[in-house]
Short mmCIF file of C-alpha atoms and ligand atoms in Angstrom, two decimals:
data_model
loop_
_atom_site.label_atom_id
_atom_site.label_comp_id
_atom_site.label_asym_id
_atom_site.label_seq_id
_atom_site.Cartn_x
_atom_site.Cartn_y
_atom_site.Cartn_z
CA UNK A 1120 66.08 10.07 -29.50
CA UNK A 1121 65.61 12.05 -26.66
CA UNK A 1122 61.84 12.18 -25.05
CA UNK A 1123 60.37 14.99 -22.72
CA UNK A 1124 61.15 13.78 -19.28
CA UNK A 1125 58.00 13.29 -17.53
CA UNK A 1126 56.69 10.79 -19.80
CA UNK A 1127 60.10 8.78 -18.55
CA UNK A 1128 60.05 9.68 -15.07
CA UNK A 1129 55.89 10.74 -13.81
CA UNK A 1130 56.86 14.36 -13.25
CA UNK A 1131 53.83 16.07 -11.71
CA UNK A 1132 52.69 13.01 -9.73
CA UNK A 1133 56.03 11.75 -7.64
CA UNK A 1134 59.03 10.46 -9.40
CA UNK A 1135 61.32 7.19 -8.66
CA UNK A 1136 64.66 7.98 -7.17
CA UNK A 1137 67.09 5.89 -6.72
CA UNK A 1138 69.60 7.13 -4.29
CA UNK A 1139 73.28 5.86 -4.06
CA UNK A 1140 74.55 5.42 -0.59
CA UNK A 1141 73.14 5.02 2.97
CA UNK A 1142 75.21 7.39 4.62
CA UNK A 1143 74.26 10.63 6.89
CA UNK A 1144 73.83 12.50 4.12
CA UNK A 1145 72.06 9.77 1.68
CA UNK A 1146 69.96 8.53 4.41
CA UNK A 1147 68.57 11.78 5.26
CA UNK A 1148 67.93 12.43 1.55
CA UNK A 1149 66.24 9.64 0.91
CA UNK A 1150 64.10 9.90 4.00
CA UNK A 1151 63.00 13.42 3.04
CA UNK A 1152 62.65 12.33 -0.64
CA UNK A 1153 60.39 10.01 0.58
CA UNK A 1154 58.27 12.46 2.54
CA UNK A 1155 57.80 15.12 -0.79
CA UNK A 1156 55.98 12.12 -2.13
CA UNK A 1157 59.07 10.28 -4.29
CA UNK A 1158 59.07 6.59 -4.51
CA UNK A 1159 62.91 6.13 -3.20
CA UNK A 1160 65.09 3.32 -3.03
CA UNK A 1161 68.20 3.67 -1.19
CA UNK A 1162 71.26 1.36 -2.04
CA UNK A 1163 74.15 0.39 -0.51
CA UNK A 1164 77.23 -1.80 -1.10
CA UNK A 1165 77.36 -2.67 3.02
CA UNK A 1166 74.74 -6.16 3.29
CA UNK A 1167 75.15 -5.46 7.49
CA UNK A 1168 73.05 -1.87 7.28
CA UNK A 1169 71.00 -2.38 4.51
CA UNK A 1170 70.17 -5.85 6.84
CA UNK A 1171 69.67 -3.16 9.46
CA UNK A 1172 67.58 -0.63 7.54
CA UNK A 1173 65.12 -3.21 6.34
CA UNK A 1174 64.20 -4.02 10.05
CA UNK A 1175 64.49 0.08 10.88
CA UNK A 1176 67.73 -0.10 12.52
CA UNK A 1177 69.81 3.21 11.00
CA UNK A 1178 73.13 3.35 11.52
CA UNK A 1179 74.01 7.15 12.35
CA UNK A 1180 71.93 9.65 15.00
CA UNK A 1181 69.83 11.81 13.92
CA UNK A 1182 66.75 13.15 15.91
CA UNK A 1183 63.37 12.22 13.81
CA UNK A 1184 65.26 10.36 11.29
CA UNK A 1185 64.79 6.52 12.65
CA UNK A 1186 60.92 7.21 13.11
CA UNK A 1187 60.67 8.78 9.52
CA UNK A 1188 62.49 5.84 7.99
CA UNK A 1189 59.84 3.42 9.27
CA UNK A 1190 56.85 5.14 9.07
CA UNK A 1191 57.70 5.41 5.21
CA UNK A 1192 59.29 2.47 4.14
CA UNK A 1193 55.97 0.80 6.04
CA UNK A 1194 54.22 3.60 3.68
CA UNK A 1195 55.85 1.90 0.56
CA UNK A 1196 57.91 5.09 -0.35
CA UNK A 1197 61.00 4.14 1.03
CA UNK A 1198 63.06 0.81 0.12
CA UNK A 1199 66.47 -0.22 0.76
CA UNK A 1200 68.69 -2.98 -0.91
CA UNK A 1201 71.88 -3.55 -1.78
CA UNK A 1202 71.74 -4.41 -5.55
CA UNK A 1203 73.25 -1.70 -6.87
CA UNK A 1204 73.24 -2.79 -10.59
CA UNK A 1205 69.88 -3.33 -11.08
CA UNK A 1206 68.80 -0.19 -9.25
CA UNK A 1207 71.27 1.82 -11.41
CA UNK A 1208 70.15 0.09 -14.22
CA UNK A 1209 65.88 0.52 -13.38
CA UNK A 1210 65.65 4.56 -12.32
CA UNK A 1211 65.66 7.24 -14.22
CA UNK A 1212 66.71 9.44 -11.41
CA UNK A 1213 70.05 8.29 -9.79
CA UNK A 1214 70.89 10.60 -6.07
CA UNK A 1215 74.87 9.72 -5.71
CA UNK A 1216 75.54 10.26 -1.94
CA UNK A 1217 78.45 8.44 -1.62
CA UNK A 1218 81.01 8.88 1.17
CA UNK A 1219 83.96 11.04 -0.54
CA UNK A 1220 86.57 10.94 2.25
CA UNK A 1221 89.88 12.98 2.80
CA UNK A 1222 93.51 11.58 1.90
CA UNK A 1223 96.83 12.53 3.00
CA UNK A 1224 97.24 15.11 0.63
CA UNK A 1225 94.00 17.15 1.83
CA UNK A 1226 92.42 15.93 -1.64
CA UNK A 1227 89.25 13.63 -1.95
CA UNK A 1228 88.98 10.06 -2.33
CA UNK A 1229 86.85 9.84 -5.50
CA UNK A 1230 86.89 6.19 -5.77
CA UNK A 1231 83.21 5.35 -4.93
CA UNK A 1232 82.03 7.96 -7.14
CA UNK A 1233 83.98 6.91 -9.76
CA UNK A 1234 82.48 2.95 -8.98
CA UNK A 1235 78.77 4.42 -9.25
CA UNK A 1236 79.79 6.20 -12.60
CA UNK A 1237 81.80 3.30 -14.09
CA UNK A 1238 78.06 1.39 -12.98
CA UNK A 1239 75.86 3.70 -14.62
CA UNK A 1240 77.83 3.87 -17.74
CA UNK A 1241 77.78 0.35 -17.99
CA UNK A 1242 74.18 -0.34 -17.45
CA UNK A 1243 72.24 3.31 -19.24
CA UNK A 1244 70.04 2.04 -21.67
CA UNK A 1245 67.47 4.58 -21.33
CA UNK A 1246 67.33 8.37 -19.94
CA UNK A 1247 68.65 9.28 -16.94
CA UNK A 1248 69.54 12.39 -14.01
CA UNK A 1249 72.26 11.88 -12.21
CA UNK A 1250 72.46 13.84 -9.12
CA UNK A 1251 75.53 14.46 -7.39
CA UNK A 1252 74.77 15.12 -4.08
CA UNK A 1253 78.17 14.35 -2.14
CA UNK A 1254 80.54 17.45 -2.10
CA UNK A 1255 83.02 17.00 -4.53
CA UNK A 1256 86.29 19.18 -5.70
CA UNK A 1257 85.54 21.50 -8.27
CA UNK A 1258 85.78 20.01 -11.78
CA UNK A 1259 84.51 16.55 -10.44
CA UNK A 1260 80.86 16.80 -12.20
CA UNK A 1261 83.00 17.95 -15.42
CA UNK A 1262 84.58 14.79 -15.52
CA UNK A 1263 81.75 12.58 -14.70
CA UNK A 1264 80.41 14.31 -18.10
CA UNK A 1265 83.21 13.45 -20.12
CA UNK A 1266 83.90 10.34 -19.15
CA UNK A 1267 79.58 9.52 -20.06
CA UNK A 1268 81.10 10.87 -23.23
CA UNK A 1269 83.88 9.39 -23.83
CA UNK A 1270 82.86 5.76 -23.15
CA UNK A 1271 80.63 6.17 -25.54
CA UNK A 1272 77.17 7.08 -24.06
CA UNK A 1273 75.02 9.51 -26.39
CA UNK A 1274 74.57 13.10 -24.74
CA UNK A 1275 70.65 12.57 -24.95
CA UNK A 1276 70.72 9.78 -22.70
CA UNK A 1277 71.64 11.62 -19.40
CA UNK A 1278 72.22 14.81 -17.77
CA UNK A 1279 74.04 15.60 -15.02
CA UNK A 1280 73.39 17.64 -11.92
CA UNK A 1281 75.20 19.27 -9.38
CA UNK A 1282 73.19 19.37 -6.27
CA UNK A 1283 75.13 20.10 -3.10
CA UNK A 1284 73.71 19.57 0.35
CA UNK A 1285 74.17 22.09 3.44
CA UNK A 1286 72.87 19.69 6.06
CA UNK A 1287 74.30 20.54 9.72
CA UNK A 1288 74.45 17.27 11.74
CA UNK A 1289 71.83 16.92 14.30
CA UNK A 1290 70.03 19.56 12.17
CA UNK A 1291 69.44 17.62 8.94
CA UNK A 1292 65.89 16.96 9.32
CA UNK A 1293 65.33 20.40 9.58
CA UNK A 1294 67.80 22.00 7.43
CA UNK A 1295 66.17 19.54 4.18
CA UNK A 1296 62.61 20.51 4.69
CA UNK A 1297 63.69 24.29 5.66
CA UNK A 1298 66.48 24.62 3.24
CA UNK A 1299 67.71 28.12 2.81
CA UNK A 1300 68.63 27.44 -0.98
CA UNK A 1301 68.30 24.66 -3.58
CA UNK A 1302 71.86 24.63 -5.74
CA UNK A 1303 71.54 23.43 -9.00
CA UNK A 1304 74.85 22.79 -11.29
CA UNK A 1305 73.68 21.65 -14.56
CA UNK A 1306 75.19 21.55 -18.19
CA UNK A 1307 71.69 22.14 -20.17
CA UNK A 1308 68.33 23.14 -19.07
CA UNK A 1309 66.69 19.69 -19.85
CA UNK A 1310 66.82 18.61 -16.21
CA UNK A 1311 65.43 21.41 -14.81
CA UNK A 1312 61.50 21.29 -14.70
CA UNK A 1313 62.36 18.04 -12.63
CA UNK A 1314 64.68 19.74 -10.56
CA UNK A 1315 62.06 22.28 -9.92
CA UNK A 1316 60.14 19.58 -8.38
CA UNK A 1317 62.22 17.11 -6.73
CA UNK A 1318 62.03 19.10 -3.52
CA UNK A 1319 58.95 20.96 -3.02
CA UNK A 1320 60.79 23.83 -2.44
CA UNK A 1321 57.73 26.41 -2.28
CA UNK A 1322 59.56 29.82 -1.83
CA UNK A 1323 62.96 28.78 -1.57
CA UNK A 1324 65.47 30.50 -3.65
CA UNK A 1325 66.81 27.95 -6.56
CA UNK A 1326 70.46 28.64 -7.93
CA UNK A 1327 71.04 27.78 -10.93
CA UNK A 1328 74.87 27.90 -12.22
CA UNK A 1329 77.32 25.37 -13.97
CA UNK A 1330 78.13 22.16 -12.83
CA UNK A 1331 81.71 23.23 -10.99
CA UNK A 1332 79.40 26.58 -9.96
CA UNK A 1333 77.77 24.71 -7.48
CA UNK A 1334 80.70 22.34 -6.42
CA UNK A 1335 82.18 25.57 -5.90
CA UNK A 1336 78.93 27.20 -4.04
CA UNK A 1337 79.56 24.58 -1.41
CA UNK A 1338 82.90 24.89 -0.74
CA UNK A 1339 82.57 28.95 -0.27
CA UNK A 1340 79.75 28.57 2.51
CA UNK A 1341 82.10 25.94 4.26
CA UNK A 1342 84.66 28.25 3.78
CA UNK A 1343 83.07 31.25 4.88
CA UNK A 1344 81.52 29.77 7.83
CA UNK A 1345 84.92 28.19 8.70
CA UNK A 1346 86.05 31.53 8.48
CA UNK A 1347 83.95 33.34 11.09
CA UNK A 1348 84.51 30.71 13.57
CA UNK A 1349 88.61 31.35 13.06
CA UNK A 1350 87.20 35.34 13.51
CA UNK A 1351 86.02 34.58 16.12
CA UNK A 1352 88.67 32.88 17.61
CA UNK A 1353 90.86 35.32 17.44
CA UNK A 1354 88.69 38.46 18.37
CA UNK A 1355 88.18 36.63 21.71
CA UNK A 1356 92.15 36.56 22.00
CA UNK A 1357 92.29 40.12 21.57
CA UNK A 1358 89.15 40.57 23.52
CA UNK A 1359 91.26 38.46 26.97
CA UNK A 1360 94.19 40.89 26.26
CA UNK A 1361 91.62 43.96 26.92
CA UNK A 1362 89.89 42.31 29.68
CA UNK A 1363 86.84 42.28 27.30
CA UNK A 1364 84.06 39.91 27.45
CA UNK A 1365 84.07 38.52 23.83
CA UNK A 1366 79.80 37.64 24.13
CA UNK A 1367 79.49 41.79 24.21
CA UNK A 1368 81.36 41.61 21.14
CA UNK A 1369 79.54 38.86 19.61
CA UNK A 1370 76.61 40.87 20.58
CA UNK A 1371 77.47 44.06 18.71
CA UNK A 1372 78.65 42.23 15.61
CA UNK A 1373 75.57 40.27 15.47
CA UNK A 1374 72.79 43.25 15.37
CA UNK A 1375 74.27 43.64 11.80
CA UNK A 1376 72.79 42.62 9.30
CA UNK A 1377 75.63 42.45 6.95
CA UNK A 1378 77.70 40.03 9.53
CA UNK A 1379 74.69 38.23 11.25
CA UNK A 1380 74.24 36.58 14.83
CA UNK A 1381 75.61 32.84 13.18
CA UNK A 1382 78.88 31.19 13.38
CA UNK A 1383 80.71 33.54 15.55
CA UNK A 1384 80.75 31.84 18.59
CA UNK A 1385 84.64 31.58 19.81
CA UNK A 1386 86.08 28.22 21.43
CA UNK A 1387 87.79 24.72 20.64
CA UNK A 1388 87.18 25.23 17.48
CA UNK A 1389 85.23 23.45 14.37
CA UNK A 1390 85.81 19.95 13.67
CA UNK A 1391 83.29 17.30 12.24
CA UNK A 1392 83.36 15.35 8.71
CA UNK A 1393 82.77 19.00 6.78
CA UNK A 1394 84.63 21.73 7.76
CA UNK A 1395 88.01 20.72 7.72
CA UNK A 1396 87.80 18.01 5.32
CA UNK A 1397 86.27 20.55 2.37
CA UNK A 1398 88.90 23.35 3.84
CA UNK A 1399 91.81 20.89 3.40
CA UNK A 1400 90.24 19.85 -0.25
CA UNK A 1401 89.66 23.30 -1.32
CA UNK A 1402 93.07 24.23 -0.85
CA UNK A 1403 94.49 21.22 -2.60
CA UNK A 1404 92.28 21.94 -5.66
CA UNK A 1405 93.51 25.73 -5.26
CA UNK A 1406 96.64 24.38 -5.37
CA UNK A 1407 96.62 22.40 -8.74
CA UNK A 1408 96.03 26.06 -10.06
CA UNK A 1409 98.51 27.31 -8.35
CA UNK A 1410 96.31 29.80 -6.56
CA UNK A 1411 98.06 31.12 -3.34
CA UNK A 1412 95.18 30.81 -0.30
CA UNK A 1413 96.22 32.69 2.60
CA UNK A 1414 92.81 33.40 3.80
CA UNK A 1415 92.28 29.70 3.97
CA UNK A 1416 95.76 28.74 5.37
CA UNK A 1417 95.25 31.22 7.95
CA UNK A 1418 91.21 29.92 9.09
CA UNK A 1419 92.73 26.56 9.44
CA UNK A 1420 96.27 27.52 11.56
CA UNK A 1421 93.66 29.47 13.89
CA UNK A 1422 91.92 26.71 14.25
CA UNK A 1423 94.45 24.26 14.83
CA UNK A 1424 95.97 26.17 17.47
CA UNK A 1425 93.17 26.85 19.96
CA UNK A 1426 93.77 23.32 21.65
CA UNK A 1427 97.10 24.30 22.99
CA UNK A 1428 95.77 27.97 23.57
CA UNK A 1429 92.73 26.24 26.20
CA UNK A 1430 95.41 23.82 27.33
CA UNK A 1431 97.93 26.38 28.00
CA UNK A 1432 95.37 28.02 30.22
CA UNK A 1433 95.13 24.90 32.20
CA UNK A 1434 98.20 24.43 32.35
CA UNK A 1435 98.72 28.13 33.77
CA UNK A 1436 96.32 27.01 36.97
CA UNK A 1437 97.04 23.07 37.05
CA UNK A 1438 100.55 22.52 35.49
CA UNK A 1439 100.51 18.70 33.62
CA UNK A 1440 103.90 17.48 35.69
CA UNK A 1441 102.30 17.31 38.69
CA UNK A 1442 100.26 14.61 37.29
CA UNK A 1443 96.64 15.91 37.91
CA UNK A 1444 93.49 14.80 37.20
CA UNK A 1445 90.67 16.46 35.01
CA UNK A 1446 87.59 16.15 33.35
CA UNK A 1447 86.57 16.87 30.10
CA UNK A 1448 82.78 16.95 29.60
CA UNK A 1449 81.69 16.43 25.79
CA UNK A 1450 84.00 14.45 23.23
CA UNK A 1451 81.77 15.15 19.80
CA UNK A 1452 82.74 17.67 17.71
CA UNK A 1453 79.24 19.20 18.64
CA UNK A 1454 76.31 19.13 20.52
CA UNK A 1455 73.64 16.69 19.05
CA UNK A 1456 74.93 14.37 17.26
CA UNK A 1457 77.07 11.14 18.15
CA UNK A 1458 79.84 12.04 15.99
CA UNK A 1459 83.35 11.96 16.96
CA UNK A 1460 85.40 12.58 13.14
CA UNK A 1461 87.58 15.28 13.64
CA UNK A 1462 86.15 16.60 17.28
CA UNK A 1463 88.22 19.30 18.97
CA UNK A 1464 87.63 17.44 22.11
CA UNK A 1465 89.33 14.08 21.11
CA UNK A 1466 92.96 16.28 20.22
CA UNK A 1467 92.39 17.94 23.95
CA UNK A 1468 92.14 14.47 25.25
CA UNK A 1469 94.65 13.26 23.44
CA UNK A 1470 97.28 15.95 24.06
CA UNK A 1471 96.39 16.27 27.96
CA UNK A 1472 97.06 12.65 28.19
CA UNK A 1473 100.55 13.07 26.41
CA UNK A 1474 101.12 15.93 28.94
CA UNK A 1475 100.25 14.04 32.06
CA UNK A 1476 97.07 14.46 32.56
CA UNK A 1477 94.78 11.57 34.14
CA UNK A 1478 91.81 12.21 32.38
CA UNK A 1479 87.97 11.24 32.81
CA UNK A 1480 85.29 11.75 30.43
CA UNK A 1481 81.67 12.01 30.31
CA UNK A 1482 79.58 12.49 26.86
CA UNK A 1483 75.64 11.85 26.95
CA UNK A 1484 76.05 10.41 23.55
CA UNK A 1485 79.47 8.72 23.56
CA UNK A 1486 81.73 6.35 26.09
CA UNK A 1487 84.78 6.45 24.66
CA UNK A 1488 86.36 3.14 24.33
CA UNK A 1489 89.83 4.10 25.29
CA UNK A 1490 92.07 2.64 28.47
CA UNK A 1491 94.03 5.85 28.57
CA UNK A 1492 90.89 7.56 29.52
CA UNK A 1493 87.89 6.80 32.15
CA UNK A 1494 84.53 7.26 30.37
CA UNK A 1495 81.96 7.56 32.89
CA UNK A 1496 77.90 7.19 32.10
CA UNK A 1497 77.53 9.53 34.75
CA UNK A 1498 77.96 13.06 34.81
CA UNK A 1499 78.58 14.01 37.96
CA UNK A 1500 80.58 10.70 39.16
CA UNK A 1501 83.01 11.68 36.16
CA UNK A 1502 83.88 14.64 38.07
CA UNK A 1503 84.68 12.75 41.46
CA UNK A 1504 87.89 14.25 42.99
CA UNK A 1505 89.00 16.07 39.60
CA UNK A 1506 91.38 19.03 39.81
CA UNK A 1507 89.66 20.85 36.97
CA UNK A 1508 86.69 19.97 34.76
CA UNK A 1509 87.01 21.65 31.07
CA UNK A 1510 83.87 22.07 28.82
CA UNK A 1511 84.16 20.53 25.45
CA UNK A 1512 81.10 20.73 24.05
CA UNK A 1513 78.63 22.78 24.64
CA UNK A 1514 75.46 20.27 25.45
CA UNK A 1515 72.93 21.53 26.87
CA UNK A 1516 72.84 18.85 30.37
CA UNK A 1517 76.30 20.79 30.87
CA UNK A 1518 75.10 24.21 30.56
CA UNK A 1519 71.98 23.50 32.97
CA UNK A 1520 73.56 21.82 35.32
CA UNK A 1521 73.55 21.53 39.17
CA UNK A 1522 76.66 23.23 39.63
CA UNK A 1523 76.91 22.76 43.51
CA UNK A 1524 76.76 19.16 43.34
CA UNK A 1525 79.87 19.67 41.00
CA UNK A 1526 81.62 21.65 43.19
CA UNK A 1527 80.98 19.16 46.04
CA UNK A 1528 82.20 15.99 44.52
CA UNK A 1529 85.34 17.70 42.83
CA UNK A 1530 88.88 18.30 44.35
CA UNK A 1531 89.89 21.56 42.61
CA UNK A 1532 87.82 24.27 41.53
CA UNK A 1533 88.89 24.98 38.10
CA UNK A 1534 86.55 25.35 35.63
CA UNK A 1535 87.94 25.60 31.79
CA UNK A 1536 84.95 26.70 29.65
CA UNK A 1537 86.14 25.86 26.10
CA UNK A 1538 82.75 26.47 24.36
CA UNK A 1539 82.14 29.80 26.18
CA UNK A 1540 78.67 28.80 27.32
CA UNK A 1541 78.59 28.57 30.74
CA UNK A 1542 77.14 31.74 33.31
CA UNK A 1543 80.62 32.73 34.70
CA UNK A 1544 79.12 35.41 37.36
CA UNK A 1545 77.20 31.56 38.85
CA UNK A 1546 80.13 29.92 38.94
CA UNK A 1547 82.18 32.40 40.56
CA UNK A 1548 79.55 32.63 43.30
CA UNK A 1549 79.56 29.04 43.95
CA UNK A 1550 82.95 29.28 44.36
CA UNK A 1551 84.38 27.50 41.06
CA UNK A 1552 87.28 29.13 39.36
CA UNK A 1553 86.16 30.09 36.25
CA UNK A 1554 88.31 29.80 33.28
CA UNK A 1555 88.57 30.43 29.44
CA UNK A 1556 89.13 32.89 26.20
CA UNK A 1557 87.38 36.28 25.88
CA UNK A 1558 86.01 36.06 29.09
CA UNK A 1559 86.10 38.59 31.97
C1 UDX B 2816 78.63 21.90 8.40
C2 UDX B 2816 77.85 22.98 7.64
O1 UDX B 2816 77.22 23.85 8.59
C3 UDX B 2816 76.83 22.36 6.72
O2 UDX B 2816 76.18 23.37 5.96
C4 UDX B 2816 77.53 21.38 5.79
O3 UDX B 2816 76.63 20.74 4.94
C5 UDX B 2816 78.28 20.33 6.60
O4 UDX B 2816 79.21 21.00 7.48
P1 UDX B 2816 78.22 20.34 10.51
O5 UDX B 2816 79.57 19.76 10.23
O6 UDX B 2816 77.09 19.41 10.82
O7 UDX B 2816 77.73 21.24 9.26
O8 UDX B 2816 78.37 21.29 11.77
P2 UDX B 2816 78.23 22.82 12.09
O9 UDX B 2816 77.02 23.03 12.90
O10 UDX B 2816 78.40 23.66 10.89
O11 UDX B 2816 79.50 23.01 13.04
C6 UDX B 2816 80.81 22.74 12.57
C7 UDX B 2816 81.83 22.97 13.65
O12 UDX B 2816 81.98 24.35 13.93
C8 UDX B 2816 81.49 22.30 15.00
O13 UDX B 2816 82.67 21.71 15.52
C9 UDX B 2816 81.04 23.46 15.87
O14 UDX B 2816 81.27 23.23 17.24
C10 UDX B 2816 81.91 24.59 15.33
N1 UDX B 2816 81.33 25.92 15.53
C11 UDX B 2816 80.15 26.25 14.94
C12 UDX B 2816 82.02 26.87 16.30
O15 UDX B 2816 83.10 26.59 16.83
N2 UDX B 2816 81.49 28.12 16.45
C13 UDX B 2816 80.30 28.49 15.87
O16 UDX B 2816 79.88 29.64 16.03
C14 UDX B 2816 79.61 27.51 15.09
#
């Protein structure tokens, strides 16, 4: 028979989580878990960084998140391991935050999730929560349900939860413990008094809607935020055909409160593990109901086509036959992290090379391990005797830096600002030829 909850799980003092998966996503769950009060172990199929996690090695950057893992597994409230089973088997609350990956098709590779489920099904001999916290295509949470159901495991047993995370990379520490929302997709209201708990939420708005409501909640903001970026884009096209600097633009737009100053800075592009991944997902599941997405289609050909817009631009200055040589500064797909999965500045690299280009790198996060390209560890020696230097990625070291000694040490004086983040007005006085989209 089914019992109330807390006596199961110590609602009101912490609970015991057991979270599934020591990726970015699980890692920084479990960490924050951990600091709410939870008792938290985190699992992980991969013996080489849960080796590493016990002796507070992690395997991803994120600022704060190393020294929070130590200080609270050395607390007690945070514990790694990689049995799996048992774990599954021993907590009443079970976190998945497995890695859900794209295939060909633009659809997601489920098979993790569907190892984890096959594991908890096998093992649930007393009740259970199972989060989903790994975005999934709508209808995913559905089937976990049924298939609890049909192999037999008595609806009283276990509820599931959709619980999406809208963790920015580099940001995550903050975005968990300042979260703008809690999402909650559930199928009955037994879970919820936990759910009300689990993160300390204080004043944060909680959203309660069906299971494939809040797969679905996910996929809009990606969407949407996708969406203003590939607005963006293209109102700082229009804005270069007017001679119009597109910042004045963003500038107007952003004094509104219905648009908001957020996502609407034009460039390379978004890339990373979320964007484009839940974009190409969102349209497959569209898809399967034969739902037409032109909105979509058109946010993603934007996108894909402001490489060859910036590189056009180059070439326009530095034509690629005559076999020059530039720099791109910044290969993530953002400032902040160390993360290269679908980065804008990897395709420029990539197609300048096929074009001709000899091209040198510098990244204070990444040396790319590539002999078509020169990685340098230096900043300014990666720009020695370049033709044009083109900005990536808008860190911070590149927006602040000593932009004499650049001008000094390079050949050309082209300047290709693909982020739009530099002072152009500076550059021009120093002589650089300043280059990019939307700006005057
Ligand atoms: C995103 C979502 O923001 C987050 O809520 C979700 O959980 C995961 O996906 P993230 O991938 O870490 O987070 O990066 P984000 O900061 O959103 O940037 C995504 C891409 O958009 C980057 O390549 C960034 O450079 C680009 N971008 C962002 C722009 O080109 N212009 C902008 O104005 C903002």
């Amino acid at each position: 028979m089914y019992k109330p909850i807390f006596y199961e799980i110590g609602l009101k003092e912490f609970m015991k989580i057991c979270v599934v998966g020591a990726g970015y996503v699980g890692l920084t769950t479990a960490a924050a878990l951990a600091v709410f009060g939870h008792e938290v172990q985190c699992v992980d199929t991969d013996q080489v960084k849960i080796d590493d996690l016990l002796q507070g090695k992690i395997p991803i950057y994120e600022p704060g998140l190393e020294n929070l893992i130590i200080e609270y597994s050395q607390k007690n409230r945070l514990y790694f391991s990689n049995k799996i089973v048992e774990s599954i088997r021993d907590y009443s609350i079970i976190l998945i935050a497995v890695g859900t990956p794209s295939q060909n098709d633009g659809s997601c590779n489920l098979s993790f999730m569907k190892q984890v489920v096959e594991m908890i099904v096998a093992t649930i001999n007393s009740y259970k929560i199972i989060i989903t916290k790994s975005t999934v295509p709508p209808g995913t949470n559905e089937w976990i349900h049924r298939t609890f159901i049909e192999m037999g495991v008595k609806d009283d047993l276990f509820d599931i939860v959709s619980n999406p995370e809208f963790l920015r990379e580099g940001r995550a520490l903050w975005d968990i413990f300042h979260p703008n929302k809690l999402v909650f997709g559930t199928k009955t209201d037994r879970p919820l008094e936990v759910l009300k708990e689990l993160y300390l939420n204080g004043s944060t708005p909680l959203i309660f809607t069906s299971l494939t409501g809040a797969e679905l909640i996910k996929y809009a903001s990606n969407f949407f935020l996708a969406t203003k970026i590939s607005f963006a884009n293209e109102m700082a096209r229009i804005c270069d055909a007017f001679q119009v600097d597109y910042a004045d633009i963003k500038k107007g737009l952003g004094t509104d409160p219905r648009i908001g100053p957020d996502f609407l800075n034009a460039g390379l592009g978004f890339g990373g593990s979320c964007l484009p991944k839940d974009l190409h997902s969102l349209k497959h599941s569209a898809l399967t109901h034969n739902i037409e997405t032109k909105l979509l289609d058109a946010v993603m050909e934007i996108n894909d086509s402001q490489i060859e817009l910036y590189l056009q631009r180059l070439n326009n200055v530095l034509p690629a036959s005559e076999g020059k040589q530039i720099t791109v500064w910044g290969v993530t797909f953002k400032p902040g992290t160390d993360d290269l999965r679908s980065s804008p500045a990897i395709t420029l690299i990539q197609q300048s090379i096929q074009r001709g280009y000899t091209v040198h790198t510098f990244d204070p996060m990444v040396k790319l391990d590539s002999c078509d390209v020169t990685s340098h560890s230096d900043q300014y020696e990666s720009v020695n005797n370049s033709d044009a230097l083109i900005i990536a990625t808008e860190w911070e070291q590149f927006i602040h830096c000593d932009w004499s000694e650049v001008q000094g040490r390079m050949k050309g004086s082209i300047v290709l600002d693909a982020r739009n983040c530099l002072d152009g007005e500076m550059l021009r006085r120093q002589g650089l030829l300043y280059l990019g989209v939307g700006i005057r």
